[in-house]
Amino acid sequence: MNLKQLAHMLALSQTTVSRALNGYPEVNEETRRRVMDAAKRHGYRPNPSARRLATGKTGMIGYVLPTGAAVDIDPHFVEFLSGLGDYARSHELDLVLSPADADDQETTYRRIVANRQVDAVYISSPRPADRRVALLNTLGIPFIVHGRSEGFDFDYAFLDIDNEGAFHEAARLLIQLGHRRLALINGDDRETFAIHRERGMRRALATTGLVLGERHICSLTMTEENGYRAARRLLEQSEPPTAIACSSLIMSLGVVRAVRDLGLSIPGDLSLIAHDDVFPWLKPENFPVPLSTTRSSIRLAGARVAERLAARISGLEEGARGEVWPVDLVVRGSVAGAPT
Amino acid sequence: MNLKQLAHMLALSQTTVSRALNGYPEVNEETRRRVMDAAKRHGYRPNPSARRLATGKTGMIGYVLPTGAAVDIDPHFVEFLSGLGDYARSHELDLVLSPADADDQETTYRRIVANRQVDAVYISSPRPADRRVALLNTLGIPFIVHGRSEGFDFDYAFLDIDNEGAFHEAARLLIQLGHRRLALINGDDRETFAIHRERGMRRALATTGLVLGERHICSLTMTEENGYRAARRLLEQSEPPTAIACSSLIMSLGVVRAVRDLGLSIPGDLSLIAHDDVFPWLKPENFPVPLSTTRSSIRLAGARVAERLAARISGLEEGARGEVWPVDLVVRGSVAGAPT
DNA sequence: AGAGTCTTCCAAAGCGCTTTGGTCGTTTTG
DNA sequence: CAAAACGACCAAAGCGCTTTGGAAGACTCT
């Protein structure tokens, strides 16, 4: 059932039927009802391929997926996707993942924009002065950055959490508990979120005249194994930290293992606070010692990004609005006063 | 730059240019070269929207993503996606995720097929007599099932691992080590993989006259918390198992925690074997006691599914070919002879 | 030499929608 | 009361590609 048939069967022109269906004003309400009704009864659905050729609108959100044998997709992605998908569903939006060589994403971005393959895109894991942001800005497609980039002479739309504030608060708590030697196990420090977390921590330390020494900071991709390595490196120093802030729950698994291996205990010898993106399959309260966390649901972020993307597509949101979410500090058993 | 312009500038018809570009035989080699050359020089890329309207081909693989506030996307998905994406990239295929109400995916499948939104789709986490398989079969779109369904009067294409064989081998090993009270911590037992694993284990036990009692089997979604709960339930029985086979590494984290909480040890009091889908961020060899596993890279499966999907799209693969991959049994420190 | 056969190209008809630029009555307005 | 404005509808021109159904010329065959 296509438009032509439907129009013919209603003894109307395609123009009128099309307009009736798309809510244009220049059509009699009575006629509109007739059309709507017939469309529903016959299960008419406009062919998206035809529509997109005519309008350029696709009803799809794009994401360029860096791939390669050595490239691992972040497990956070799936949670973000849960939120994004949940919202997208309610608005009949699909998500298209365009795999790209991790070292040359630009070509892919150019392609999907030039080909009008999607109405909007989002970017994740941005870095300072991220080229993707600059590119999309010049290409002129609606986009939102999940996270933040920095150092541009233009503004852009983003959704980020207050990473700096979160780790500032975490560090402040630890300092208040008497800790003086703090360490940070961070994610990839080329990414903005990691830079912000480090900055937050440094700021908290600075107010007490403390510094975060080179020896007290690790920055690695967020795997259990790297968490373990980092923790061992930190704890086997001559003056080991008495408290660690860790950027990920997964890494924290490794930290906990290292602490055990070294015959230490949490929070007796070491206080630990980790960032929790809220996975359904790994909860901080279920750690051997319930883990204190800075918490922010990445799933909610996914839904919000979808919502804003949809708003941008339909012209309801404009301008370079940045949105920063506060982060909860949830205190559990893994922190205690500094050992004396 | 569109076809019309290119044709005009070459003083050829659109027909000829189109055919030259698409490798049709009825065009002079010399002409073809000229066309190809000009196309490259001017960076001509056929507009996919137009092409798909004309041909119905989209260059996209589809996946219906069950969503909802209470629905969690399986973290395995992201690894599978890594493989799928890696292959898809090399063949200029995109992946479109169509979010659907988890309780009504049929509508979405019908939509993407009726609208010709994708060239092929794949299905994951199938159950016996999975309605999606039956549906796609009647809808007549190329598809591949990752995993297996059962109980149809038709065949279909799938890629699965030998879950039954894997757990058969795992159980056999444990039995050989003298274990008599084995338990299984399984995934959702409505899914085929879980059924097959249980079957494999029962078969191994049966050869020694043993059975897997109701009290020795748990089946839950694969989270750390559920692993913990299951392990406690099993181990706090009057006659607790001396060996456990577990369907997931994530659940195994919970098992290990439970064992600790109960003051038991691995492998002294309990032998443990888990299935490993090979995550980059959680490795069995890094468990407190290195974990024995049945191993099969889900990432490789993703790449293979993409490859076969591509083959089906281009007509290179036909028929209902089922492919079953063997699973490695990797023995590490978490198994030992049964306690006396 | 005339009939067939290739080879190489083209004009034009789709694909199914949106949108432009009307037309034709009917109402309002100065 | 003529002119302007409006309401409701339509025919046809795109969108940019593929594909059908030739056509023109060169070549082969009997």
GROMACS .gro file of C-alpha atoms in nm, chain B residues 98-211:
model
  114
  438SER     CA    1   1.609  -0.059   1.617
  439PRO     CA    2   1.498  -0.026   1.975
  440ALA     CA    3   1.182  -0.218   2.050
  441ASP     CA    4   0.958  -0.278   2.343
  442ALA     CA    5   1.101  -0.594   2.490
  443ASP     CA    6   0.753  -0.747   2.498
  444ASP     CA    7   0.668  -0.664   2.142
  445GLN     CA    8   0.958  -0.704   1.911
  446GLU     CA    9   0.745  -0.848   1.638
  447THR     CA   10   0.608  -0.511   1.534
  448THR     CA   11   0.957  -0.380   1.493
  449TYR     CA   12   1.074  -0.676   1.291
  450ARG     CA   13   0.778  -0.638   1.065
  451ARG     CA   14   0.844  -0.272   1.025
  452ILE     CA   15   1.209  -0.302   0.930
  453VAL     CA   16   1.130  -0.575   0.684
  454ALA     CA   17   0.826  -0.406   0.530
  455ASN     CA   18   1.015  -0.081   0.501
  456ARG     CA   19   1.320  -0.247   0.361
  457GLN     CA   20   1.530  -0.075   0.619
  458VAL     CA   21   1.804  -0.333   0.624
  459ASP     CA   22   1.940  -0.603   0.398
  460ALA     CA   23   1.972  -0.865   0.667
  461VAL     CA   24   1.932  -0.905   1.039
  462TYR     CA   25   2.070  -1.115   1.316
  463ILE     CA   26   1.916  -1.240   1.635
  464SER     CA   27   2.082  -1.309   1.965
  465SER     CA   28   1.989  -1.488   2.285
  466PRO     CA   29   1.741  -1.718   2.115
  467ARG     CA   30   1.510  -1.950   2.300
  468PRO     CA   31   1.364  -2.279   2.191
  469ALA     CA   32   1.088  -2.219   1.939
  470ASP     CA   33   1.183  -1.855   1.936
  471ARG     CA   34   0.909  -1.657   1.771
  472ARG     CA   35   1.155  -1.421   1.611
  473VAL     CA   36   1.308  -1.704   1.414
  474ALA     CA   37   0.972  -1.819   1.289
  475LEU     CA   38   0.876  -1.466   1.204
  476LEU     CA   39   1.189  -1.386   1.008
  477ASN     CA   40   1.160  -1.713   0.830
  478THR     CA   41   0.819  -1.627   0.699
  479LEU     CA   42   0.911  -1.266   0.630
  480GLY     CA   43   1.184  -1.394   0.405
  481ILE     CA   44   1.467  -1.158   0.493
  482PRO     CA   45   1.819  -1.299   0.515
  483PHE     CA   46   1.904  -1.360   0.878
  484ILE     CA   47   2.138  -1.545   1.106
  485VAL     CA   48   2.079  -1.656   1.459
  486HIS     CA   49   2.365  -1.613   1.702
  487GLY     CA   50   2.300  -1.913   1.917
  488ARG     CA   51   2.033  -2.166   1.839
  489SER     CA   52   1.665  -2.215   1.860
  490GLU     CA   53   1.492  -2.550   1.843
  491GLY     CA   54   1.170  -2.719   1.758
  492PHE     CA   55   1.088  -2.585   1.414
  493ASP     CA   56   0.981  -2.778   1.111
  494PHE     CA   57   1.222  -2.576   0.902
  495ASP     CA   58   1.594  -2.515   0.913
  496TYR     CA   59   1.762  -2.180   0.944
  497ALA     CA   60   2.110  -2.033   0.944
  498PHE     CA   61   2.285  -2.000   1.274
  499LEU     CA   62   2.618  -1.969   1.443
  500ASP     CA   63   2.650  -2.127   1.781
  501ILE     CA   64   2.915  -2.264   2.007
  502ASP     CA   65   2.904  -2.616   2.139
  503ASN     CA   66   2.758  -2.530   2.476
  504GLU     CA   67   2.656  -2.885   2.546
  505GLY     CA   68   2.998  -3.020   2.461
  506ALA     CA   69   3.169  -2.753   2.663
  507PHE     CA   70   2.980  -2.824   2.982
  508HIS     CA   71   2.999  -3.193   2.918
  509GLU     CA   72   3.376  -3.170   2.912
  510ALA     CA   73   3.385  -2.944   3.214
  511ALA     CA   74   3.172  -3.183   3.414
  512ARG     CA   75   3.367  -3.482   3.292
  513LEU     CA   76   3.687  -3.327   3.417
  514LEU     CA   77   3.536  -3.260   3.756
  515ILE     CA   78   3.407  -3.614   3.780
  516GLN     CA   79   3.744  -3.753   3.687
  517LEU     CA   80   3.888  -3.550   3.971
  518GLY     CA   81   3.662  -3.739   4.204
  519HIS     CA   82   3.381  -3.491   4.246
  520ARG     CA   83   3.042  -3.645   4.298
  521ARG     CA   84   2.829  -3.353   4.406
  522LEU     CA   85   2.838  -3.111   4.116
  523ALA     CA   86   2.629  -2.798   4.080
  524LEU     CA   87   2.546  -2.566   3.796
  525ILE     CA   88   2.502  -2.193   3.812
  526ASN     CA   89   2.339  -2.120   3.486
  527GLY     CA   90   2.206  -1.822   3.296
  528ASP     CA   91   1.840  -1.769   3.220
  529ASP     CA   92   1.715  -2.120   3.155
  530ARG     CA   93   1.461  -2.008   2.900
  531GLU     CA   94   1.748  -1.947   2.663
  532THR     CA   95   1.882  -2.229   2.454
  533PHE     CA   96   2.244  -2.188   2.554
  534ALA     CA   97   2.153  -2.248   2.916
  535ILE     CA   98   1.948  -2.553   2.828
  536HIS     CA   99   2.235  -2.696   2.629
  537ARG     CA  100   2.483  -2.638   2.906
  538GLU     CA  101   2.261  -2.811   3.154
  539ARG     CA  102   2.211  -3.097   2.914
  540GLY     CA  103   2.584  -3.137   2.861
  541MET     CA  104   2.641  -3.151   3.229
  542ARG     CA  105   2.365  -3.401   3.292
  543ARG     CA  106   2.498  -3.623   3.020
  544ALA     CA  107   2.842  -3.629   3.176
  545LEU     CA  108   2.698  -3.708   3.514
  546ALA     CA  109   2.474  -3.978   3.377
  547THR     CA  110   2.769  -4.180   3.248
  548THR     CA  111   2.873  -4.223   3.609
  549GLY     CA  112   2.524  -4.276   3.733
  550LEU     CA  113   2.503  -3.933   3.887
  551VAL     CA  114   2.225  -3.682   3.855
   0.00000   0.00000   0.00000
